[in-house]
GROMACS .gro file of N, CA and C in nm:
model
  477
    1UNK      N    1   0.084  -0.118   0.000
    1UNK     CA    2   0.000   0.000   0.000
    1UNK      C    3   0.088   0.124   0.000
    2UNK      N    4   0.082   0.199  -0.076
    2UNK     CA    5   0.136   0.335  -0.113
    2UNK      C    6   0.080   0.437  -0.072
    3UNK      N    7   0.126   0.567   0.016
    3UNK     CA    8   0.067   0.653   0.064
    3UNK      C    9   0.148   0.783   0.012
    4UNK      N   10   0.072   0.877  -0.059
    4UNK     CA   11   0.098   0.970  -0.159
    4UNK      C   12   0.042   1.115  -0.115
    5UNK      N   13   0.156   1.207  -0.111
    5UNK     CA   14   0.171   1.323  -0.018
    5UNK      C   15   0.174   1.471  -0.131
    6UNK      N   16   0.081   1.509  -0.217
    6UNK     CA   17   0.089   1.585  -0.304
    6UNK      C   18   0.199   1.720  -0.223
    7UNK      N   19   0.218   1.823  -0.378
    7UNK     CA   20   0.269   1.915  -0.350
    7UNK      C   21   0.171   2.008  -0.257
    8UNK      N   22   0.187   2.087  -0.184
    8UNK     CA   23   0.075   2.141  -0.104
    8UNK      C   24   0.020   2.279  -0.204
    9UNK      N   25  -0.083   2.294  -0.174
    9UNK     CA   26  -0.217   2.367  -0.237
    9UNK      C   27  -0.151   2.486  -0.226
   10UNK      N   28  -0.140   2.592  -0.091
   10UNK     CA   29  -0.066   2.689  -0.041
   10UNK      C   30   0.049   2.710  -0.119
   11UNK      N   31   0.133   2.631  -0.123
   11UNK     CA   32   0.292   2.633  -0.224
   11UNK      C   33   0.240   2.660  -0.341
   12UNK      N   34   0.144   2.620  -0.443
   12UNK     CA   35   0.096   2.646  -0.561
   12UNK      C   36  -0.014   2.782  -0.561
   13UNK      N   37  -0.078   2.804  -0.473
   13UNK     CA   38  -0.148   2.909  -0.459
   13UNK      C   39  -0.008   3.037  -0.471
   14UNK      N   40   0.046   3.015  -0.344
   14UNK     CA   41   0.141   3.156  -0.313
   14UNK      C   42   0.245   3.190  -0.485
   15UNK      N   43   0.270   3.066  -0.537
   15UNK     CA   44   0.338   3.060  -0.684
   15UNK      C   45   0.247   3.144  -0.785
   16UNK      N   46   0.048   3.119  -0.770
   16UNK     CA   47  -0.011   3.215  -0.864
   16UNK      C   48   0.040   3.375  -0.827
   17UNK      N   49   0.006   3.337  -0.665
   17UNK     CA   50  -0.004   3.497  -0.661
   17UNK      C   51   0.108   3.580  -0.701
   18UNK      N   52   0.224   3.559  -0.692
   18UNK     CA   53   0.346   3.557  -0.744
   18UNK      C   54   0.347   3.624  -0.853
   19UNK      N   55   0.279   3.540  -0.954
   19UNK     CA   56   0.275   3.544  -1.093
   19UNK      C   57   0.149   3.688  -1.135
   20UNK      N   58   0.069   3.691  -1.056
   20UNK     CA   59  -0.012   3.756  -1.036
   20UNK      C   60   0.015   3.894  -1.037
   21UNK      N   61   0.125   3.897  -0.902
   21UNK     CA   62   0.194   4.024  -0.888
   21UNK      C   63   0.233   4.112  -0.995
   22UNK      N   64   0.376   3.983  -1.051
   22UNK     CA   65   0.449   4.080  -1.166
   22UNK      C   66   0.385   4.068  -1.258
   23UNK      N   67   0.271   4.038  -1.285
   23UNK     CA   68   0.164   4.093  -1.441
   23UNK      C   69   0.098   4.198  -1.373
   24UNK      N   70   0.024   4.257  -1.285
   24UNK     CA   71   0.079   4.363  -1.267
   24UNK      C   72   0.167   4.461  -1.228
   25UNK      N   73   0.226   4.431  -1.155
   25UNK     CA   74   0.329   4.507  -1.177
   25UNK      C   75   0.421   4.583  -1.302
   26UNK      N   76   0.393   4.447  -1.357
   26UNK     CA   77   0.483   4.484  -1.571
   26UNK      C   78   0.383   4.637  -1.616
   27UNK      N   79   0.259   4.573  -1.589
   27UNK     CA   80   0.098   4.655  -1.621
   27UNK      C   81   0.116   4.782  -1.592
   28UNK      N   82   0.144   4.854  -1.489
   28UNK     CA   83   0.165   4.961  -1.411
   28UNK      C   84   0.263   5.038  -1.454
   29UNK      N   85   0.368   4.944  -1.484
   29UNK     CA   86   0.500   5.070  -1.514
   29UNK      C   87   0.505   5.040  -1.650
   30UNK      N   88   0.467   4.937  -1.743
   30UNK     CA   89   0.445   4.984  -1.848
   30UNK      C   90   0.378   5.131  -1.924
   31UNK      N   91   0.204   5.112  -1.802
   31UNK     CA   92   0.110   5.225  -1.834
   31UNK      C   93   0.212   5.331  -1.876
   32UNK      N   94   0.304   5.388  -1.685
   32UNK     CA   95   0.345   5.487  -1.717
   32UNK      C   96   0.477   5.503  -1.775
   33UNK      N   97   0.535   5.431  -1.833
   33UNK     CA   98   0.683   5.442  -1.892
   33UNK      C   99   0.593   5.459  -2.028
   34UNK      N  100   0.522   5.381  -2.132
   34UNK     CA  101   0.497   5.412  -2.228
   34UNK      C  102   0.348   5.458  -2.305
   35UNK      N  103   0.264   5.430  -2.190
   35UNK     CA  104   0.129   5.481  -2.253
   35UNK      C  105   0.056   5.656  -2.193
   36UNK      N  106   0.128   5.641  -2.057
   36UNK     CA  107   0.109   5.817  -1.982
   36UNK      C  108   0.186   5.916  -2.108
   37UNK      N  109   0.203   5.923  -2.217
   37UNK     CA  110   0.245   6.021  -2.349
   37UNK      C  111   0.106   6.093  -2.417
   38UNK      N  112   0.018   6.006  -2.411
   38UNK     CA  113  -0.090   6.019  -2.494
   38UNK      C  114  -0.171   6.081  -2.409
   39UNK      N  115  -0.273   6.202  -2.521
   39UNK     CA  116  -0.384   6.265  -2.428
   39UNK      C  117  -0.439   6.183  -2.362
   40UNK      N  118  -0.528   6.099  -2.408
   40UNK     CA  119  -0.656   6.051  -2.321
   40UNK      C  120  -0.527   5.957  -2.196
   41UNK      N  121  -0.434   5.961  -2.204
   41UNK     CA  122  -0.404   5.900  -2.054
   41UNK      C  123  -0.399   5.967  -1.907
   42UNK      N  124  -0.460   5.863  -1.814
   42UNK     CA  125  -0.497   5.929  -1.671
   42UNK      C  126  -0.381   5.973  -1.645
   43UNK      N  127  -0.275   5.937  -1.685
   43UNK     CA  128  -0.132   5.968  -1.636
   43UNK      C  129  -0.061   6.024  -1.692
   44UNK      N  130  -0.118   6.120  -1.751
   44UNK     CA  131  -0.054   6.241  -1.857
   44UNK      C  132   0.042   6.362  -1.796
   45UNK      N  133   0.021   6.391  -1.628
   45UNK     CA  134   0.061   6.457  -1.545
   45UNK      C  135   0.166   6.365  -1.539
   46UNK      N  136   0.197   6.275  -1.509
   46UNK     CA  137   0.318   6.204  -1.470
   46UNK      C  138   0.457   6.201  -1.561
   47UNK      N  139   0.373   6.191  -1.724
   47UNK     CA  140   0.468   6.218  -1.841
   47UNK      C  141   0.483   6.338  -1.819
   48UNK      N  142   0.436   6.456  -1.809
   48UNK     CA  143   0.447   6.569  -1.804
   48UNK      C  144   0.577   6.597  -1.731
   49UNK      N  145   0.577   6.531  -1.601
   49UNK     CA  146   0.637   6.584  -1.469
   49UNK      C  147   0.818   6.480  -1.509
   50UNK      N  148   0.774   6.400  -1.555
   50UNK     CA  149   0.936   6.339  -1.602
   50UNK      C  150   0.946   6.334  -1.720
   51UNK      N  151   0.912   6.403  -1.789
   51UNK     CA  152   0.973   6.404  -1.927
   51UNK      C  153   1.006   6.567  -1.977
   52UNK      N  154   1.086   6.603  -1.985
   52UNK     CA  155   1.129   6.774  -1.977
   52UNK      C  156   1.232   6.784  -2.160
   53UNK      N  157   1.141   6.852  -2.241
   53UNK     CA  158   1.203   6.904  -2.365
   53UNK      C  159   1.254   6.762  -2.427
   54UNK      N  160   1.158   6.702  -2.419
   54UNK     CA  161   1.233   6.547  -2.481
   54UNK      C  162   1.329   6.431  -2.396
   55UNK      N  163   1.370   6.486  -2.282
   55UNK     CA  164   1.473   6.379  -2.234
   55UNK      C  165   1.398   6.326  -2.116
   56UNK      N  166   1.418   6.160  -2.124
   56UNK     CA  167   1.331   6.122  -1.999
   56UNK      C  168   1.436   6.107  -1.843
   57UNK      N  169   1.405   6.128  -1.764
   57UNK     CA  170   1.447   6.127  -1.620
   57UNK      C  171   1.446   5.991  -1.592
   58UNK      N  172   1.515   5.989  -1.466
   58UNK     CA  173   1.563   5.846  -1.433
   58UNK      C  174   1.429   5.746  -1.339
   59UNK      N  175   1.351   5.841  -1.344
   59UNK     CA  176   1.174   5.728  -1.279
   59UNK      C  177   1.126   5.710  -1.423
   60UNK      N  178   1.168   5.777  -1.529
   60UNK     CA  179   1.082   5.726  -1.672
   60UNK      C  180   1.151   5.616  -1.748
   61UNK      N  181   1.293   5.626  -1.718
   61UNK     CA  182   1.340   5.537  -1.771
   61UNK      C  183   1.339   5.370  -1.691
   62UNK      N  184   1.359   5.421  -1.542
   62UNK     CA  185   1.289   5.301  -1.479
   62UNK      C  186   1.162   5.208  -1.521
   63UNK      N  187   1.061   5.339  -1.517
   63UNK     CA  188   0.936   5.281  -1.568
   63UNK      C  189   0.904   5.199  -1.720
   64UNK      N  190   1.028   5.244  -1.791
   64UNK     CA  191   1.035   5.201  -1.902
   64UNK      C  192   1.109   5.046  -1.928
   65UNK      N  193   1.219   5.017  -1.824
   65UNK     CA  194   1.237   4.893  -1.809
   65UNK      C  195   1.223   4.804  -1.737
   66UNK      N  196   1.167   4.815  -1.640
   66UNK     CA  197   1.064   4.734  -1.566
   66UNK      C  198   0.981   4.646  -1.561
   67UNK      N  199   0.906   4.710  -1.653
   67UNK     CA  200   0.802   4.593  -1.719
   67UNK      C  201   0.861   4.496  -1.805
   68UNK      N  202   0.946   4.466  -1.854
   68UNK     CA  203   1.031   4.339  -1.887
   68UNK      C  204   1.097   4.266  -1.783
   69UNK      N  205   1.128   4.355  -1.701
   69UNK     CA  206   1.174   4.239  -1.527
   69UNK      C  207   1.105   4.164  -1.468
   70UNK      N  208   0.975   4.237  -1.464
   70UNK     CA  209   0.879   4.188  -1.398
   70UNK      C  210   0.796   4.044  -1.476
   71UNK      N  211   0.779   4.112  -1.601
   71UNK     CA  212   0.753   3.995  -1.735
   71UNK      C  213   0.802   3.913  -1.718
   72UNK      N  214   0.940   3.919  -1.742
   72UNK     CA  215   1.046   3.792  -1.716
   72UNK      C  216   1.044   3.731  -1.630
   73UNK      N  217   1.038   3.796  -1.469
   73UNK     CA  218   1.013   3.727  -1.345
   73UNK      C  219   0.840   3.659  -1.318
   74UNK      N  220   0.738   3.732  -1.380
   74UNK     CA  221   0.669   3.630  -1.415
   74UNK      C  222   0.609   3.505  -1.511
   75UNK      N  223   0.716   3.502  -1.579
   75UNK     CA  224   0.686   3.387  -1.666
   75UNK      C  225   0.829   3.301  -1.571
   76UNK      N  226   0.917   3.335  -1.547
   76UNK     CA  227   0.980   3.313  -1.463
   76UNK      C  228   0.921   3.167  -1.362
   77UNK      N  229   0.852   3.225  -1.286
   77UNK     CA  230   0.735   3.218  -1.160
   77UNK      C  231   0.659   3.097  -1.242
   78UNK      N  232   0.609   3.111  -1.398
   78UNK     CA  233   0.516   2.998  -1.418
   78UNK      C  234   0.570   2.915  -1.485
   79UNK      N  235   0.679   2.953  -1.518
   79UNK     CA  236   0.761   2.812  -1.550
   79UNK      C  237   0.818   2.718  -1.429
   80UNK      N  238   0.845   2.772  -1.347
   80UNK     CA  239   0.896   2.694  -1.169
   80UNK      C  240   0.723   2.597  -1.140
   81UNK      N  241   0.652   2.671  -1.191
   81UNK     CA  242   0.499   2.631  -1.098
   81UNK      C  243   0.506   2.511  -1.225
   82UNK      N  244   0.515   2.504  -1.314
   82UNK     CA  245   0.435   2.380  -1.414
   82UNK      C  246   0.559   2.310  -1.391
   83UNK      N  247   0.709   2.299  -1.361
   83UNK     CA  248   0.767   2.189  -1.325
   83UNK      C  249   0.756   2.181  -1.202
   84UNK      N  250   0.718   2.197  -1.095
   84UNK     CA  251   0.713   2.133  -0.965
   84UNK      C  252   0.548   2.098  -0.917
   85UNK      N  253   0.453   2.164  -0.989
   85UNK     CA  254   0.316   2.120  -0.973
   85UNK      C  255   0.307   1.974  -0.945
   86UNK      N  256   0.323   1.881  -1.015
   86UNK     CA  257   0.324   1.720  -0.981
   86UNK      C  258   0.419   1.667  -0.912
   87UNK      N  259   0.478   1.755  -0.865
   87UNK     CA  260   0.608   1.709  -0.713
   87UNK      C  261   0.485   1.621  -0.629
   88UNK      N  262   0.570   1.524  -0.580
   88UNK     CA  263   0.466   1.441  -0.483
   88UNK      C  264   0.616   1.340  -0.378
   89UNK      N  265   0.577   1.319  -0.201
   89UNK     CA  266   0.648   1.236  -0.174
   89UNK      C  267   0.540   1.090  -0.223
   90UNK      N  268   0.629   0.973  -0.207
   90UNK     CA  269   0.518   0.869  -0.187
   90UNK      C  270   0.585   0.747  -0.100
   91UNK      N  271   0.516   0.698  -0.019
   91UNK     CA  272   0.554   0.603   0.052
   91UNK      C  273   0.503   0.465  -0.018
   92UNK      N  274   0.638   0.368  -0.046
   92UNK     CA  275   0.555   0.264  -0.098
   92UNK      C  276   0.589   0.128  -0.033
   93UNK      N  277   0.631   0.033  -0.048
   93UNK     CA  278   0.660  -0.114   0.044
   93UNK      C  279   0.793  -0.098   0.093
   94UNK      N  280   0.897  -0.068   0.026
   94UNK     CA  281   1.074  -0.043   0.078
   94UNK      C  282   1.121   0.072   0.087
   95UNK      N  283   1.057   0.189   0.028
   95UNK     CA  284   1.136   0.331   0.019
   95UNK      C  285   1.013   0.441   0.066
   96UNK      N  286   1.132   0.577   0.077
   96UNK     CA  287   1.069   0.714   0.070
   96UNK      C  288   1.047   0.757  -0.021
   97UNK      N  289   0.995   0.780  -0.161
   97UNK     CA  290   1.025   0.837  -0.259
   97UNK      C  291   1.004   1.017  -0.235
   98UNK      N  292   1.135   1.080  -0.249
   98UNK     CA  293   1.117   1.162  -0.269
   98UNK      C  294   1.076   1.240  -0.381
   99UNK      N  295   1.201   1.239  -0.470
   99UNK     CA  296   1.230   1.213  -0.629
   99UNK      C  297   1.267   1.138  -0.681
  100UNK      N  298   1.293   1.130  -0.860
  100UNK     CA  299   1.338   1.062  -0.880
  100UNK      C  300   1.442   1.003  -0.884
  101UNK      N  301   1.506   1.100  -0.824
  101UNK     CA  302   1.683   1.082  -0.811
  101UNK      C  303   1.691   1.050  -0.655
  102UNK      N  304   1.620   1.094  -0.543
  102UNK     CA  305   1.597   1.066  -0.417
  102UNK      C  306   1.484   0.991  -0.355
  103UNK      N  307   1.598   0.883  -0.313
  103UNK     CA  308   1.492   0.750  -0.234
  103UNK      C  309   1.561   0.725  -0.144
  104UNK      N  310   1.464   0.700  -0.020
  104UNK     CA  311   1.501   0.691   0.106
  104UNK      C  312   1.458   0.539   0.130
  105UNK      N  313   1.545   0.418   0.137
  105UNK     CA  314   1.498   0.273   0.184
  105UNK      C  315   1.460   0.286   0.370
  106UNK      N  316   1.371   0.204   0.373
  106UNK     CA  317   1.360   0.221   0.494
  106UNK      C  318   1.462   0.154   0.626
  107UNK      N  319   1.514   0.057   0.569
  107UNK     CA  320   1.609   0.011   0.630
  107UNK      C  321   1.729   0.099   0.682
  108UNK      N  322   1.755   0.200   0.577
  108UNK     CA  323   1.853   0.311   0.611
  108UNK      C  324   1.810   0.443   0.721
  109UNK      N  325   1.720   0.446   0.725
  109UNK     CA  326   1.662   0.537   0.814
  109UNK      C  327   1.664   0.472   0.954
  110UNK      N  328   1.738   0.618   1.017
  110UNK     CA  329   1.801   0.557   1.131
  110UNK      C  330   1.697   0.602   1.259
  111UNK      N  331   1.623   0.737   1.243
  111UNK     CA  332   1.524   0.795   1.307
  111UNK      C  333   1.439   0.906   1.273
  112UNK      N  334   1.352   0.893   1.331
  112UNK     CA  335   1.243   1.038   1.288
  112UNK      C  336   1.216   1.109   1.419
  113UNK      N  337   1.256   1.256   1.404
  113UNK     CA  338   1.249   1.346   1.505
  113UNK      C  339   1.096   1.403   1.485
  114UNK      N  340   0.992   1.330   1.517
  114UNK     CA  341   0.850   1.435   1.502
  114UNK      C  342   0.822   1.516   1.612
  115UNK      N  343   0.894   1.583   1.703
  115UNK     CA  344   0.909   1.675   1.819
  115UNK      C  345   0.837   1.787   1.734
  116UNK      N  346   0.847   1.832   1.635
  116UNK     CA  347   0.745   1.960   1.633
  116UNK      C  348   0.688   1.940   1.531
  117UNK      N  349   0.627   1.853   1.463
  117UNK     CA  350   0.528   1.794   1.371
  117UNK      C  351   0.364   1.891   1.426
  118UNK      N  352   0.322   1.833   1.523
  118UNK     CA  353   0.262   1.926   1.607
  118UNK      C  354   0.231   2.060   1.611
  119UNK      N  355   0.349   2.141   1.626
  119UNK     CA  356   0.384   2.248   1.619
  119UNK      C  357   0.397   2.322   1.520
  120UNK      N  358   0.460   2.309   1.442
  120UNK     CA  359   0.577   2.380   1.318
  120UNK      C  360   0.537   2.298   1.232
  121UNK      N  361   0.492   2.172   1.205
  121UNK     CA  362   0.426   2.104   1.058
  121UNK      C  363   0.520   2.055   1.019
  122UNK      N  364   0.660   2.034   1.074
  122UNK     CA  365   0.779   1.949   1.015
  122UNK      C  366   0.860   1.818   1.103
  123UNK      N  367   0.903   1.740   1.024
  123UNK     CA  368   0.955   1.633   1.089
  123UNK      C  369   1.097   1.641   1.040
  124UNK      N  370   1.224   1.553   1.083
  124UNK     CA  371   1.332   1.566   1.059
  124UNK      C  372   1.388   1.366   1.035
  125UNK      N  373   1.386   1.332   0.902
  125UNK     CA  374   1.423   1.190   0.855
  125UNK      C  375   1.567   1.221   0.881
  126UNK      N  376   1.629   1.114   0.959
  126UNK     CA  377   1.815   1.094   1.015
  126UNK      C  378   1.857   0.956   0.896
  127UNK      N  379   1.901   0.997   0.799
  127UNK     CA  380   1.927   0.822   0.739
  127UNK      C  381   2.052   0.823   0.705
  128UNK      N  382   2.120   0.690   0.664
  128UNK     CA  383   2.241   0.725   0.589
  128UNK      C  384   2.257   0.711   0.427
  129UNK      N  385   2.315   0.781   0.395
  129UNK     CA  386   2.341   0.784   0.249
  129UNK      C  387   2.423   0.663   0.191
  130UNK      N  388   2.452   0.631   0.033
  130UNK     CA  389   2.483   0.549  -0.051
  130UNK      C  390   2.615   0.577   0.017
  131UNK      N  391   2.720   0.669   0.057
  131UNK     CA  392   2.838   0.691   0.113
  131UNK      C  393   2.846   0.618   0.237
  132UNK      N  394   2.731   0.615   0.303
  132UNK     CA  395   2.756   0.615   0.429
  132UNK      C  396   2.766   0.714   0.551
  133UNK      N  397   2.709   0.856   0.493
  133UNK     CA  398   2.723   0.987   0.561
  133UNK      C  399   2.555   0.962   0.606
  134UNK      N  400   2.559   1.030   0.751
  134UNK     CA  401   2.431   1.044   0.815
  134UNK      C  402   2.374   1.188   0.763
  135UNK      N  403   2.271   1.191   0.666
  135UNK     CA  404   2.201   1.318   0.628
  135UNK      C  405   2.057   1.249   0.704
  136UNK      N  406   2.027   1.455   0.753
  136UNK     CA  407   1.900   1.511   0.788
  136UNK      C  408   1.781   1.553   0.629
  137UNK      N  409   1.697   1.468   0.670
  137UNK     CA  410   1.591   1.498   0.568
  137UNK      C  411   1.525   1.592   0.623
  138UNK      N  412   1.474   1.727   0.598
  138UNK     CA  413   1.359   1.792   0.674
  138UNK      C  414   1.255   1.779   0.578
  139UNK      N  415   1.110   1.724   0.630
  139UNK     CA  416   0.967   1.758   0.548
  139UNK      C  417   0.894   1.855   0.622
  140UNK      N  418   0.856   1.926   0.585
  140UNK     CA  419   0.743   2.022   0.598
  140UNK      C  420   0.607   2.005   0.567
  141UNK      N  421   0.482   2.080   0.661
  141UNK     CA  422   0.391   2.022   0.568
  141UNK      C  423   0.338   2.169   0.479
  142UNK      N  424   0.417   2.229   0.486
  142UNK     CA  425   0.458   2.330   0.409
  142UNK      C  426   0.429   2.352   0.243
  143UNK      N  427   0.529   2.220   0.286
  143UNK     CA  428   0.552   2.168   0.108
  143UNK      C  429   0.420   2.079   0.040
  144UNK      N  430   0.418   1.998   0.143
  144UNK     CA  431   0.308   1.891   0.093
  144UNK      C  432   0.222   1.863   0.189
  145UNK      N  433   0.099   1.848   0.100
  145UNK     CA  434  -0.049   1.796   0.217
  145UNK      C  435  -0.043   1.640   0.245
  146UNK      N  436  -0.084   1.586   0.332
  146UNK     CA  437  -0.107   1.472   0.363
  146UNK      C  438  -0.003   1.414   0.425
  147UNK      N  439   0.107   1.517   0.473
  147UNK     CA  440   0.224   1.489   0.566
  147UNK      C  441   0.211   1.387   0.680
  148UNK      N  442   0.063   1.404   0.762
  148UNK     CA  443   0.084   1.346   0.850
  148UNK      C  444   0.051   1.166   0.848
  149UNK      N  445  -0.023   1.145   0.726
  149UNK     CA  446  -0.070   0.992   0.696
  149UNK      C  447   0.088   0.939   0.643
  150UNK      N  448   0.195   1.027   0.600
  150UNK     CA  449   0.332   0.951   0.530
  150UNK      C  450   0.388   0.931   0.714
  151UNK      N  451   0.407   1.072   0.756
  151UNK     CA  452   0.451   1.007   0.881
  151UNK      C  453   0.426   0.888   0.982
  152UNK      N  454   0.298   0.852   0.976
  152UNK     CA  455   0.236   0.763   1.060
  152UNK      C  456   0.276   0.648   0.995
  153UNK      N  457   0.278   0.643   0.867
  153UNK     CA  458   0.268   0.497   0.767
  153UNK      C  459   0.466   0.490   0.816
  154UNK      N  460   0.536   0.603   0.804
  154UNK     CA  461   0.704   0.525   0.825
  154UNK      C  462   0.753   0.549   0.976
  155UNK      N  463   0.636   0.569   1.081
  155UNK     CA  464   0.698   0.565   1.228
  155UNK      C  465   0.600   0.382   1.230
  156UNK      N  466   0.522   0.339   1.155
  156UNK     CA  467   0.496   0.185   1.151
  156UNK      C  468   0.577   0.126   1.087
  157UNK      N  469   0.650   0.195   0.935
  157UNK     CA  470   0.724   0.061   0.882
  157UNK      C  471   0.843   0.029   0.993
  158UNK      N  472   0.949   0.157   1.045
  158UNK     CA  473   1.055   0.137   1.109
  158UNK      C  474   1.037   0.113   1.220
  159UNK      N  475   0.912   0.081   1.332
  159UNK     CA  476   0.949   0.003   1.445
  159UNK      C  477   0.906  -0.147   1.400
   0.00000   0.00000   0.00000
C-alpha cells in the first residue's frame, strides 16, 4: 500500500499569486513608462512631470524597463509552478520516494524526530546515504499535504 503526499495547495497558490503580482506590476509601469504620453491617458501629469524638452528622467526610464523584469520574473514564476506542480512524496513497500533521483529505503533510516510535527508542521528523517554519511531529511507540511498519513505509515514501517 502506497501513501501519496501531493505538493501542497498553499505552495501552488502563493506561486499564482506571485505570478499575479508581476503581471501587474509589468501593467503599471508599463502604463506609465509608455502609454502616460498620450492625451486621453490618466497619467498624462506624470509624463508631463518626467519628461522635460524630450529627455526622460531616471523614474521614466525606470518605468520604461521594468516591465520586462517583472515579465520575465513572471513567466519566470510559471515556468517553476508547471515543473514542480506534480512534485509528490510517496511512501511505498521499501522506500521514501522523494524524487526521482531521491529514495530513502527504509532500512537506512536511522530515526524520525516528530518533536514539532505538532507544532511547526515538520519532521526531521536521520538516514544514511549510498556513502555512508548520516544526512537530515527535513519535510514540511509546508511543502506537501497529507504529511501526517506519510509520517504515521514510516513511524509503523521502522518500528
Amino acid at each position: 500500500m502506497a501513501i501519496e503526499a501531493p505538493l501542497s495547495k498553499h505552495k501552488k497558490m502563493n506561486y499564482k499569486i506571485y505570478i499575479a503580482v508581476c503581471i501587474l506590476a509589468a501593467a503599471v509601469f508599463a502604463y506609465d513608462g509608455y502609454l502616460s504620453k498620450y492625451k486621453w491617458s490618466y497619467r498624462r501629469s506624470f509624463f508631463e512631470e518626467h519628461v522635460k524638452e524630450g529627455k526622460l528622467d531616471d523614474t521614466m526610464k525606470w518605468n520604461r524597463r521594468l516591465p520586462f523584469v517583472f515579465g520575465a520574473a513572471g513567466i519566470a514564476f510559471a515556468a517553476w509552478l508547471g515543473f514542480i506542480k506534480d512534485k509528490r512524496l510517496l511512501a511505498d513497500e521499501h522506500e521514501l520516494i522523494i524524487s526521482a533521483k531521491e529514495k530513502i529505503p527504509y532500512d537506512a533510516i536511522q530515526k524520525i524526530d516528530k518533536t514539532y510535527f505538532d507544532s511547526k508542521g515538520h519532521f526531521i528523517i536521520t538516514h544514511k546515504d549510498q556513502n555512508g554519511r548520516e544526512v537530515n531529511r527535513k519535510l514540511s507540511d509546508r511543502n506537501y499535504d497529507n504529511l501526517g498519513a506519510i509520517l504515521d505509515y514510516l513511524v509503523a514501517r521502522i518500528t
